[in-house]
């Protein structure tokens, strides 16, 4: 369990908080480029780390990210006119460029220098491979870190598929679900554990169904932590699921087949009570096929467990109608208001939970814990080893930066993020950590598998 103080320390991310300060040191993925397609198009409300912001693409195609409220009288810049390389407040016409400079103040005399003495709060943004990254920290351009070399943001866009979903709970309990390997044997399982095909993915699921209490080991790394979850396999062998936990909020999940895509998540805090969950599937060496893309875009219970993407991404038809509220485009139709459309008959006869899709099974149980769970009430066991170790890393980062200005892990080691996870079958007695360093490198032309 965590004390009340430590629980608050890692869960609170707004301005002035210790964990919020840690996250502001990193570049953060905040939007897909396609969310701001048009130059001089309509602005977009964005909320991240408890701050209300407005994003826009200017006449030159550059992304701007400004505090939502105009410094003049506080009107929302969401209603602003995006024109001629700036966003103009419709209340009194003050105009701001992507750096927050006031380029026009038409309700002041022409000779006034007032506009030269003010700026809007603006955060630098860069785009890479279809993702918009923002830096919300205070470092000058020369001192800022580089973007992390996450493989999914380096491969051509034709090799990568990204979906997002709005989750109504704190980022920590969402993230912890992502590194909890033991829940896969229950929450995402079928009732007939013998109904598996011979595919590598299905073989991995068979191991997880057959051994429900994995042995955990962890290894600290330059980017965060690597987790090994060991299960029994055939006589003389163990099955290892190796998950990467990258600071401050990324995970990479084990892949299965020799030609299987890789998947991962980014658990980006919107504020203390909501999270934007990014789900990314990519292939290092080839374009994703139409069949693979269809598996991610459309839900089919018949295909559960047969592909990397089916059910992990929220299907295209499972979002509510978009409004102008921040993140509304990514809110699921399945939610706590309709009990996630749980199928009680399916729970009784087919599936352990009865909730459609892997992603919504995760979301349902994580949201059921409340906006921020009181971790003084927990009773952690051996299966929670990865969660315990990750909390220690977060606390170390938050207290280290707050108390001694210690640089957070991985901040200036972007190349260390160029890794993968793996699922491998190893003979008894083999050092999994030594083997993992060989099979998780992204600097090779293959995906490692069972």
Coordinates of C-alpha atoms in Angstrom, one line a residue:
X1 CA 0.0 0.0 0.0
X2 CA 1.0 3.6 -0.3
X3 CA 0.6 6.4 2.3
X4 CA -1.8 9.2 1.7
X5 CA 1.0 11.5 1.0
X6 CA 2.8 9.2 -1.5
X7 CA -0.4 8.3 -3.3
X8 CA -1.1 12.0 -3.8
X9 CA 2.5 12.6 -4.9
X10 CA 2.3 10.2 -7.9
X11 CA -1.3 10.7 -8.9
X12 CA -1.5 14.5 -8.9
X13 CA -0.1 16.0 -12.1
X14 CA -1.4 19.6 -12.3
X15 CA 0.8 22.8 -12.2
X16 CA 2.9 23.0 -9.0
X17 CA 2.8 19.3 -8.2
X18 CA 5.8 17.0 -7.9
X19 CA 4.8 14.4 -10.5
X20 CA 3.4 17.1 -12.8
X21 CA 6.9 18.7 -12.7
X22 CA 8.5 15.4 -13.7
X23 CA 6.1 15.0 -16.6
X24 CA 6.7 18.5 -17.8
X25 CA 10.4 17.7 -18.2
X26 CA 9.6 15.3 -21.0
X27 CA 8.1 15.9 -24.5
X28 CA 4.5 14.6 -24.4
X29 CA 2.3 13.2 -27.2
X30 CA -0.8 15.4 -27.1
X31 CA -2.5 15.0 -30.5
X32 CA -2.5 13.1 -33.7
X33 CA -1.6 15.3 -36.6
X34 CA -4.8 14.4 -38.3
X35 CA -6.7 16.2 -35.5
X36 CA -5.4 19.5 -36.9
X37 CA -5.4 18.8 -40.6
X38 CA -6.1 22.2 -42.2
X39 CA -3.9 25.3 -42.2
X40 CA -5.9 28.2 -40.7
X41 CA -8.6 25.6 -39.7
X42 CA -10.7 25.6 -36.6
X43 CA -8.8 25.5 -33.2
X44 CA -9.0 22.5 -30.9
X45 CA -9.5 22.4 -27.2
X46 CA -6.8 20.4 -25.4
X47 CA -6.5 19.5 -21.8
X48 CA -3.3 17.9 -20.5
X49 CA -1.7 17.8 -17.0
X50 CA -4.6 19.8 -15.7
X51 CA -4.1 22.7 -18.1
X52 CA -6.8 24.0 -20.5
X53 CA -5.1 24.8 -23.8
X54 CA -6.0 25.6 -27.4
X55 CA -4.1 24.0 -30.4
X56 CA -4.2 25.4 -33.9
X57 CA -2.3 25.0 -37.2
X58 CA -1.3 28.3 -38.6
X59 CA -1.0 29.5 -42.2
X60 CA 2.5 28.0 -42.5
X61 CA 1.3 24.6 -41.2
X62 CA 3.1 25.1 -37.8
X63 CA 1.3 23.9 -34.7
X64 CA 0.6 26.4 -31.9
X65 CA -0.5 25.5 -28.3
X66 CA -1.7 28.4 -26.2
X67 CA -3.4 28.8 -22.9
X68 CA -7.1 28.7 -23.7
X69 CA -7.9 32.1 -22.0
X70 CA -6.8 35.3 -23.6
X71 CA -4.4 37.3 -21.4
X72 CA -6.6 40.4 -22.0
X73 CA -9.9 39.6 -20.3
X74 CA -10.0 35.8 -20.2
X75 CA -12.2 35.0 -23.2
X76 CA -11.6 31.5 -24.7
X77 CA -9.3 31.5 -27.7
X78 CA -11.1 28.4 -28.9
X79 CA -13.5 30.9 -30.6
X80 CA -10.6 32.7 -32.2
X81 CA -10.1 33.5 -35.8
X82 CA -7.2 31.4 -37.2
X83 CA -5.8 33.7 -39.9
X84 CA -2.5 35.0 -41.3
X85 CA -0.2 33.1 -39.0
X86 CA -2.0 33.7 -35.8
X87 CA -5.0 33.1 -33.6
X88 CA -7.1 36.3 -33.1
X89 CA -9.4 36.6 -30.1
X90 CA -12.9 37.5 -31.3
X91 CA -13.6 39.6 -28.2
X92 CA -11.2 42.5 -28.8
X93 CA -9.1 41.3 -31.7
X94 CA -5.8 40.6 -30.0
X95 CA -3.8 38.2 -32.1
X96 CA -1.2 35.7 -31.1
X97 CA 1.4 33.7 -33.0
X98 CA 2.4 30.1 -32.2
X99 CA 5.1 31.4 -29.8
X100 CA 2.5 33.5 -27.8
X101 CA 3.7 36.8 -29.2
X102 CA 1.0 39.4 -29.6
X103 CA 1.3 40.5 -33.2
X104 CA -1.7 42.8 -33.3
X105 CA -3.6 44.7 -30.6
X106 CA -6.2 46.7 -32.7
X107 CA -8.1 48.2 -29.8
X108 CA -4.9 50.1 -28.6
X109 CA -3.5 53.2 -30.3
X110 CA -1.1 52.6 -33.1
X111 CA 1.8 54.1 -31.2
X112 CA 1.2 51.9 -28.1
X113 CA 4.0 49.5 -27.1
X114 CA 1.6 47.5 -24.8
X115 CA 1.7 44.5 -27.1
X116 CA 5.5 44.2 -26.9
X117 CA 5.3 43.9 -23.1
X118 CA 2.9 40.9 -23.0
X119 CA 2.8 37.3 -24.1
X120 CA 0.3 34.5 -24.0
X121 CA 1.4 31.3 -22.4
X122 CA 2.6 29.1 -25.3
X123 CA 4.2 25.7 -25.4
X124 CA 6.5 24.6 -28.2
X125 CA 5.2 21.7 -30.4
X126 CA 6.9 19.5 -33.0
X127 CA 5.4 16.9 -35.3
X128 CA 7.0 13.5 -36.1
X129 CA 5.3 10.8 -38.1
X130 CA 1.8 11.9 -37.5
X131 CA 2.1 12.7 -33.8
X132 CA 2.1 16.2 -32.2
X133 CA 4.5 16.5 -29.3
X134 CA 4.5 19.3 -26.8
X135 CA 7.0 20.5 -24.1
X136 CA 5.2 22.0 -21.1
X137 CA 8.4 22.5 -19.0
X138 CA 10.4 25.7 -18.4
X139 CA 13.7 24.8 -20.1
X140 CA 14.9 27.0 -22.9
X141 CA 15.3 25.5 -26.4
X142 CA 19.0 24.6 -25.9
X143 CA 18.4 22.7 -22.7
X144 CA 15.3 20.8 -23.7
X145 CA 15.6 17.0 -24.2
X146 CA 15.0 15.4 -27.5
X147 CA 11.9 13.4 -28.4
X148 CA 12.2 9.8 -27.2
X149 CA 13.2 7.3 -29.9
X150 CA 10.1 5.2 -29.5
X151 CA 10.0 2.9 -32.5
X152 CA 6.4 3.5 -33.2
X153 CA 7.1 7.2 -33.8
X154 CA 10.1 6.5 -36.1
X155 CA 8.7 3.9 -38.5
X156 CA 6.8 5.1 -41.6
X157 CA 3.2 5.9 -40.9
X158 CA 2.2 3.0 -43.2
X159 CA 3.6 0.7 -40.6
X160 CA 1.8 2.1 -37.6
X161 CA -1.8 2.4 -36.4
X162 CA -2.8 4.6 -33.4
X163 CA -6.1 4.9 -31.6
X164 CA -7.0 6.8 -28.5
X165 CA -9.6 6.5 -25.8
X166 CA -10.7 8.8 -23.0
X167 CA -10.7 7.1 -19.6
X168 CA -12.3 8.5 -16.5
X169 CA -9.8 7.6 -13.8
X170 CA -6.3 8.7 -12.7
X171 CA -3.4 7.8 -15.0
X172 CA -1.6 5.7 -12.3
X173 CA -4.4 3.0 -12.0
X174 CA -4.7 2.9 -15.8
X175 CA -1.0 2.5 -16.2
X176 CA -0.7 -0.2 -13.5
X177 CA -3.3 -2.2 -15.4
X178 CA -1.1 -2.1 -18.4
X179 CA 1.9 -3.7 -16.6
X180 CA -0.1 -6.3 -14.6
X181 CA 0.5 -9.5 -16.5
X182 CA -1.5 -11.8 -14.1
X183 CA -4.8 -10.2 -14.9
X184 CA -4.6 -11.4 -18.5
X185 CA -5.3 -15.0 -17.2
X186 CA -8.6 -13.8 -15.8
X187 CA -10.1 -10.5 -17.1
X188 CA -9.3 -11.2 -20.8
X189 CA -9.7 -15.0 -20.7
X190 CA -12.2 -17.4 -22.2
X191 CA -14.0 -20.0 -20.1
X192 CA -12.8 -22.8 -22.4
X193 CA -9.1 -22.6 -21.9
X194 CA -8.4 -25.5 -24.2
X195 CA -9.9 -23.9 -27.3
X196 CA -6.7 -22.6 -28.8
X197 CA -5.2 -22.8 -32.3
X198 CA -1.6 -23.5 -32.9
X199 CA -0.6 -19.9 -33.7
X200 CA 2.2 -18.3 -31.6
X201 CA -0.3 -15.8 -30.1
X202 CA -2.7 -18.6 -29.2
X203 CA 0.2 -20.6 -27.8
X204 CA 1.1 -17.7 -25.5
X205 CA -2.5 -17.4 -24.4
X206 CA -2.5 -21.1 -23.6
X207 CA 0.5 -20.7 -21.3
X208 CA -1.2 -17.8 -19.6
X209 CA -4.4 -19.8 -19.1
X210 CA -2.5 -22.8 -17.8
X211 CA -0.4 -20.9 -15.2
X212 CA -2.4 -18.2 -13.4
X213 CA 0.2 -17.2 -10.8
X214 CA 3.3 -16.0 -12.7
X215 CA 6.7 -15.4 -11.0
X216 CA 7.8 -11.8 -11.5
X217 CA 11.3 -10.3 -11.8
X218 CA 12.2 -6.7 -12.6
X219 CA 15.3 -4.9 -13.9
X220 CA 15.9 -1.2 -13.8
X221 CA 17.0 0.3 -17.1
X222 CA 18.2 3.7 -18.5
X223 CA 14.6 4.4 -19.5
X224 CA 12.7 2.9 -16.6
X225 CA 12.1 -0.8 -16.0
X226 CA 11.8 -4.1 -17.7
X227 CA 9.5 -6.7 -16.2
X228 CA 9.7 -10.5 -16.7
X229 CA 6.7 -12.6 -15.9
X230 CA 7.5 -16.3 -15.9
X231 CA 5.0 -19.1 -16.4
X232 CA 5.3 -22.8 -16.8
X233 CA 5.5 -24.2 -20.3
X234 CA 6.4 -27.6 -21.5
X235 CA 8.6 -29.8 -19.2
X236 CA 12.0 -28.2 -19.0
X237 CA 10.9 -24.8 -20.3
X238 CA 9.3 -21.6 -19.0
X239 CA 7.3 -19.0 -20.9
X240 CA 8.5 -15.4 -20.3
X241 CA 6.4 -12.3 -21.1
X242 CA 8.8 -9.3 -21.1
X243 CA 7.1 -5.9 -20.8
X244 CA 8.9 -2.6 -21.1
X245 CA 7.9 0.3 -18.7
X246 CA 9.3 3.6 -20.0
X247 CA 9.2 6.8 -18.0
X248 CA 7.1 8.6 -17.5
X249 CA 4.0 6.7 -18.8
X250 CA 4.8 4.4 -21.8
X251 CA 4.5 0.6 -22.0
X252 CA 5.4 -1.8 -24.7
X253 CA 3.7 -5.2 -24.8
X254 CA 5.1 -8.5 -25.7
X255 CA 4.6 -9.6 -29.4
X256 CA 3.9 -13.1 -30.4
X257 CA 4.7 -14.3 -33.9
X258 CA 7.8 -14.0 -36.1
X259 CA 5.9 -11.6 -38.4
X260 CA 3.6 -10.2 -35.7
X261 CA 3.2 -6.5 -35.1
X262 CA 4.2 -4.9 -31.8
X263 CA 1.8 -2.9 -29.6
X264 CA 2.2 -0.5 -26.8
X265 CA 0.4 2.3 -24.9
X266 CA 1.0 5.9 -23.7
X267 CA -1.1 6.8 -20.6
X268 CA -1.2 10.6 -20.9
X269 CA -2.8 12.4 -18.0
X270 CA -5.5 14.8 -18.9
X271 CA -5.8 15.8 -15.3
X272 CA -5.9 14.1 -11.9
X273 CA -9.2 12.3 -12.7
X274 CA -9.0 11.5 -16.5
X275 CA -6.5 9.9 -18.8
X276 CA -6.0 9.8 -22.6
X277 CA -5.0 6.2 -23.4
X278 CA -3.0 6.0 -26.6
X279 CA -2.9 2.5 -28.2
X280 CA -0.2 1.9 -30.8
X281 CA 0.4 -1.1 -33.0
X282 CA 3.3 -1.1 -35.5
X283 CA 5.5 -3.4 -37.5
X284 CA 9.2 -2.6 -37.6
X285 CA 10.0 -3.8 -41.1
X286 CA 6.8 -3.8 -43.3
X287 CA 3.5 -2.0 -43.8
X288 CA 0.5 -3.1 -41.9
X289 CA -1.8 -5.2 -44.0
X290 CA -5.4 -4.4 -44.7
X291 CA -6.4 -7.4 -42.7
X292 CA -4.4 -6.3 -39.7
X293 CA -5.8 -2.8 -39.9
X294 CA -9.4 -4.2 -40.1
X295 CA -8.7 -6.2 -37.0
X296 CA -7.9 -3.0 -35.2
X297 CA -10.7 -0.8 -36.6
X298 CA -13.6 -3.3 -36.3
X299 CA -14.6 -5.5 -33.4
X300 CA -15.3 -9.2 -33.9
X301 CA -15.7 -11.5 -30.9
X302 CA -14.9 -14.4 -33.2
X303 CA -11.3 -13.1 -33.8
X304 CA -10.4 -12.4 -30.2
X305 CA -7.0 -13.7 -29.4
X306 CA -6.2 -14.4 -33.1
X307 CA -4.5 -11.1 -33.9
X308 CA -2.4 -8.4 -32.2
X309 CA -5.0 -5.6 -32.6
X310 CA -8.4 -7.1 -32.2
X311 CA -10.0 -5.7 -29.1
X312 CA -6.9 -3.9 -27.9
X313 CA -7.8 -0.8 -30.0
X314 CA -11.2 0.7 -29.5
X315 CA -13.2 0.0 -32.7
X316 CA -14.2 3.0 -34.9
X317 CA -17.9 2.5 -34.2
X318 CA -17.5 2.6 -30.4
X319 CA -17.0 6.3 -30.0
X320 CA -19.7 8.8 -29.0
X321 CA -20.4 11.8 -31.2
X322 CA -17.7 14.5 -30.9
X323 CA -18.3 17.8 -29.2
X324 CA -16.0 20.8 -28.7
X325 CA -15.0 19.6 -25.2
X326 CA -11.4 18.5 -24.8
X327 CA -10.9 14.8 -25.8
X328 CA -14.5 14.2 -26.7
X329 CA -13.7 12.7 -30.0
X330 CA -12.2 9.7 -28.1
X331 CA -14.9 9.0 -25.5
X332 CA -16.2 5.4 -25.8
X333 CA -19.9 4.5 -26.2
X334 CA -19.3 1.8 -23.6
X335 CA -19.0 3.5 -20.2
X336 CA -20.0 3.3 -16.6
X337 CA -23.4 4.8 -17.4
X338 CA -24.4 1.7 -19.3
X339 CA -22.2 -0.8 -17.4
X340 CA -20.0 -1.1 -20.5
X341 CA -22.7 -3.1 -22.2
X342 CA -21.7 -6.2 -20.2
X343 CA -23.2 -9.4 -21.6
X344 CA -24.2 -11.5 -18.6
X345 CA -25.0 -14.5 -20.8
X346 CA -21.5 -14.4 -22.4
X347 CA -20.0 -14.1 -18.9
X348 CA -21.8 -17.3 -17.9
X349 CA -21.0 -19.3 -21.0
X350 CA -18.0 -17.9 -23.0
X351 CA -15.9 -15.1 -21.5
X352 CA -14.6 -14.5 -18.0
X353 CA -15.8 -10.9 -17.8
X354 CA -18.6 -10.6 -20.4
X355 CA -17.5 -7.1 -21.3
X356 CA -16.9 -6.5 -25.0
X357 CA -13.3 -5.8 -26.2
X358 CA -10.0 -6.1 -24.3
X359 CA -9.7 -2.3 -24.1
X360 CA -13.1 -1.9 -22.5
X361 CA -12.5 -4.8 -20.1
X362 CA -9.5 -2.9 -18.8
X363 CA -11.3 0.4 -18.7
X364 CA -14.3 -1.0 -16.8
X365 CA -12.3 -2.4 -13.9
X366 CA -9.9 0.6 -13.7
X367 CA -12.7 3.1 -13.7
X368 CA -14.6 1.0 -11.1
X369 CA -11.9 1.8 -8.6
X370 CA -13.0 5.4 -8.6
X371 CA -11.2 8.6 -9.9
X372 CA -8.2 8.1 -7.7
X373 CA -8.0 4.9 -5.6
X374 CA -7.0 5.2 -2.0
X375 CA -4.0 2.9 -2.0
X376 CA -3.9 2.7 1.8
X377 CA -6.7 0.1 1.4
X378 CA -4.7 -2.2 -0.9
X379 CA -3.3 -5.6 0.0
X380 CA -0.6 -6.3 -2.5
X381 CA 0.8 -9.8 -3.2
X382 CA 3.6 -11.4 -5.1
X383 CA 1.7 -10.8 -8.4
X384 CA 2.0 -7.1 -7.8
X385 CA 5.8 -6.9 -7.9
X386 CA 5.9 -4.9 -11.1
X387 CA 3.4 -2.3 -9.8
X388 CA 5.4 -2.0 -6.5
X389 CA 8.6 -1.4 -8.4
X390 CA 7.1 1.1 -10.8
X391 CA 5.7 3.1 -8.0
X392 CA 9.1 3.3 -6.4
X393 CA 10.5 4.7 -9.7
X394 CA 7.8 7.3 -9.9
X395 CA 8.3 8.3 -6.2
X396 CA 12.1 8.5 -6.7
X397 CA 11.7 10.7 -9.8
X398 CA 9.1 13.0 -8.1
X399 CA 11.0 13.4 -4.8
X400 CA 14.4 13.6 -6.6
X401 CA 13.4 16.4 -8.8
X402 CA 11.4 18.3 -6.1
X403 CA 14.0 18.0 -3.4
X404 CA 17.4 17.8 -5.2
X405 CA 16.8 18.7 -8.8
X406 CA 17.7 15.2 -9.9
X407 CA 17.2 14.7 -13.7
X408 CA 14.4 12.1 -14.3
X409 CA 15.3 8.8 -15.8
X410 CA 15.6 8.6 -19.5
X411 CA 15.1 12.3 -20.1
X412 CA 18.4 12.8 -21.9
X413 CA 18.8 9.2 -23.2
X414 CA 16.3 9.3 -26.0
X415 CA 18.0 6.4 -27.8
X416 CA 17.3 4.1 -24.9
X417 CA 13.6 4.2 -25.8
X418 CA 14.4 2.4 -29.1
X419 CA 13.4 -1.0 -27.7
X420 CA 10.7 -3.7 -27.9
X421 CA 9.2 -6.2 -25.6
X422 CA 9.1 -9.9 -26.2
X423 CA 7.5 -13.2 -25.4
X424 CA 10.0 -16.1 -25.4
X425 CA 10.2 -19.7 -24.3
X426 CA 13.4 -20.4 -22.4
X427 CA 14.9 -23.6 -20.9
X428 CA 14.9 -23.8 -17.2
X429 CA 17.8 -22.1 -15.5
X430 CA 18.5 -19.6 -18.3
X431 CA 19.0 -16.0 -17.1
X432 CA 16.0 -14.2 -18.6
X433 CA 17.4 -10.7 -18.1
X434 CA 20.6 -11.6 -20.1
X435 CA 18.4 -13.2 -22.8
X436 CA 16.0 -10.2 -22.8
X437 CA 18.7 -7.7 -23.7
X438 CA 19.4 -9.7 -26.8
X439 CA 15.8 -10.1 -28.0
X440 CA 14.3 -6.6 -27.1
X441 CA 16.6 -4.4 -29.1
X442 CA 14.9 -2.5 -31.8
X443 CA 18.1 -2.2 -33.8
X444 CA 17.5 -5.3 -35.8
X445 CA 15.3 -6.5 -38.6
X446 CA 13.1 -8.9 -36.9
X447 CA 10.4 -9.3 -34.2
X448 CA 11.2 -11.8 -31.5
X449 CA 8.7 -14.4 -30.5
X450 CA 8.0 -17.6 -28.7

